[in-house]
């Protein structure tokens, strides 16, 4: 408020690696700060689909796996325009498929993120933009903040509505690759 951070409420500590904690936060934010346009940004460590998102050091390093993120978003009745992950290694097909029922666009990095992460002060320019423009602006702001000091910075915007065909093609490719070694082995024996 007026350029100062104001504490709205002091809540008891909870395990940030539990789906229920995220679901409760989303519902709290929706109830206390209703808006026509919403962006959910998840900030912490990321380890892709294998290691999940977040790391609650106070709870043994518990992270949210993709199944837990899915459960949290479903329990919260999440319907975001944009979901962003200010975390390393989260721009994967698996992550995008997890978020596709709950948002239109995903903004995330495929690689390691620099410690500075996203430009949260620049997010004030998001009001009045549509979901696609907001997602692109988040990506541009991230890259502008980090490209000079961290030239390897990567970020992508994924249209989550366009994933169905891609997921089917990847499954077809995987099935074909799964069969290929068997065909090669049979020919080698003959």
XYZ file of C-alpha atoms in Angstrom:
190
model
C 0.000 0.000 0.000
C 1.417 3.336 -1.107
C 4.752 1.679 -1.898
C 4.961 -0.217 1.395
C 4.380 -3.848 2.212
C 1.497 -4.309 4.625
C 1.021 -7.540 6.572
C -2.562 -8.652 6.015
C -2.509 -11.627 8.361
C 0.015 -13.711 10.263
C -0.809 -17.338 9.621
C 0.692 -20.355 11.400
C 3.544 -22.157 9.632
C 2.434 -24.984 7.349
C 4.222 -27.503 5.166
C 4.580 -25.854 1.762
C 5.185 -29.312 0.271
C 1.598 -30.417 0.935
C -1.114 -30.037 -1.693
C -3.618 -28.815 0.889
C -1.420 -25.841 1.803
C -1.347 -24.615 -1.798
C -5.076 -25.264 -2.273
C -5.879 -23.298 0.897
C -3.690 -20.393 -0.232
C -5.367 -20.218 -3.652
C -8.810 -20.225 -2.029
C -7.687 -17.600 0.512
C -6.367 -15.326 -2.225
C -9.520 -15.756 -4.310
C -11.769 -14.970 -1.330
C -9.786 -12.038 0.077
C -8.643 -10.520 -3.216
C -11.237 -11.306 -5.900
C -10.301 -10.289 -9.430
C -11.534 -10.842 -12.959
C -8.019 -11.617 -14.182
C -5.654 -13.780 -12.190
C -2.103 -15.049 -12.445
C -0.768 -17.725 -10.108
C 3.005 -17.546 -9.696
C 4.771 -20.330 -7.829
C 8.225 -19.310 -6.603
C 10.836 -21.641 -5.121
C 13.206 -24.347 -6.273
C 12.201 -26.506 -9.211
C 13.451 -29.929 -10.223
C 11.133 -30.727 -13.115
C 8.743 -33.661 -13.230
C 11.161 -35.936 -11.368
C 11.844 -33.788 -8.291
C 8.787 -31.546 -8.347
C 8.406 -27.956 -7.255
C 9.309 -26.204 -4.031
C 11.385 -27.262 -1.110
C 10.140 -26.560 2.385
C 13.335 -26.546 4.412
C 11.341 -26.426 7.650
C 9.587 -29.687 6.751
C 12.449 -31.913 5.672
C 12.731 -30.490 2.163
C 9.224 -31.634 1.204
C 8.335 -30.707 -2.393
C 5.145 -30.705 -4.419
C 5.267 -33.441 -7.031
C 3.197 -32.959 -10.189
C 0.446 -35.205 -8.806
C 0.294 -33.009 -5.695
C 0.218 -29.815 -7.775
C -2.656 -31.332 -9.752
C -4.490 -32.262 -6.529
C -3.980 -28.763 -5.084
C -5.240 -26.988 -8.193
C -8.239 -29.319 -8.444
C -9.126 -28.906 -4.752
C -8.900 -25.119 -5.082
C -11.111 -25.096 -8.156
C -8.266 -23.326 -9.877
C -9.149 -21.517 -13.100
C -6.245 -19.170 -13.789
C -5.500 -17.289 -16.935
C -1.763 -17.762 -16.399
C 0.274 -20.032 -14.156
C 3.915 -19.082 -13.817
C 6.745 -20.990 -12.237
C 9.635 -18.884 -10.977
C 11.641 -22.068 -10.531
C 14.286 -24.024 -12.394
C 13.560 -26.777 -14.913
C 9.751 -26.636 -14.861
C 8.977 -25.927 -18.542
C 8.341 -29.539 -19.483
C 5.530 -31.294 -21.305
C 4.645 -33.161 -18.116
C 4.295 -29.921 -16.136
C 2.295 -28.274 -18.909
C -0.080 -31.244 -19.109
C -0.541 -31.084 -15.321
C -1.518 -27.396 -15.509
C -3.593 -27.555 -18.711
C -6.961 -28.133 -16.973
C -6.365 -25.125 -14.701
C -4.914 -22.343 -16.851
C -4.656 -21.077 -20.394
C -0.924 -20.256 -20.422
C 2.136 -21.430 -18.508
C 5.296 -19.339 -18.124
C 8.366 -21.272 -16.997
C 12.048 -21.899 -17.610
C 13.406 -25.043 -19.225
C 16.796 -24.601 -17.582
C 18.326 -23.303 -14.380
C 17.077 -19.860 -13.341
C 19.385 -17.212 -11.922
C 18.939 -16.417 -8.234
C 17.242 -13.105 -9.072
C 14.287 -14.878 -10.667
C 11.368 -12.880 -11.994
C 10.872 -9.121 -11.958
C 7.990 -8.841 -9.497
C 7.939 -5.042 -9.497
C 7.305 -5.055 -13.255
C 4.196 -7.186 -12.751
C 2.286 -3.998 -11.966
C 2.088 -3.500 -15.740
C -0.042 -6.645 -16.163
C -3.493 -5.192 -15.331
C -5.487 -4.482 -18.457
C -3.724 -7.105 -20.551
C -5.254 -10.294 -21.863
C -3.933 -13.700 -20.743
C -1.643 -14.221 -23.754
C -0.243 -10.702 -23.501
C 0.259 -11.095 -19.735
C 2.126 -14.387 -20.206
C 4.343 -12.905 -22.923
C 5.000 -9.811 -20.799
C 6.032 -11.970 -17.823
C 8.480 -13.848 -20.043
C 9.866 -10.639 -21.566
C 10.311 -9.048 -18.134
C 12.110 -12.143 -16.823
C 14.451 -12.223 -19.772
C 15.101 -8.469 -19.690
C 15.993 -8.667 -15.989
C 18.347 -11.637 -16.341
C 19.769 -11.773 -19.884
C 22.764 -9.506 -19.253
C 23.942 -11.042 -15.973
C 22.884 -14.566 -16.930
C 23.115 -15.014 -20.722
C 21.916 -18.633 -20.457
C 18.535 -17.459 -19.128
C 15.641 -19.285 -20.745
C 11.909 -18.828 -20.420
C 8.953 -20.009 -22.444
C 5.244 -19.363 -22.755
C 3.154 -22.456 -23.407
C -0.389 -22.292 -24.785
C -1.885 -25.022 -22.642
C -4.936 -25.368 -24.888
C -2.690 -26.583 -27.719
C -1.198 -29.570 -25.891
C -3.597 -32.393 -26.687
C -2.245 -33.091 -30.167
C 1.354 -32.787 -29.007
C 0.796 -35.188 -26.124
C -0.708 -37.755 -28.499
C 2.267 -37.416 -30.882
C 4.744 -37.870 -28.012
C 2.885 -40.986 -26.847
C 2.989 -42.385 -30.401
C 6.722 -41.650 -30.641
C 7.383 -43.250 -27.245
C 5.428 -46.368 -28.225
C 7.406 -46.596 -31.443
C 10.720 -46.193 -29.626
C 9.666 -48.813 -27.126
C 9.093 -51.311 -29.945
C 12.190 -50.372 -31.966
C 14.803 -52.122 -29.787
C 12.775 -55.318 -29.844
C 12.612 -55.280 -33.641
C 16.375 -54.670 -33.782
C 17.076 -57.552 -31.426
C 14.927 -59.922 -33.473
C 16.835 -59.021 -36.653
C 20.190 -59.495 -34.898
C 19.212 -63.036 -33.867
C 18.153 -64.050 -37.375
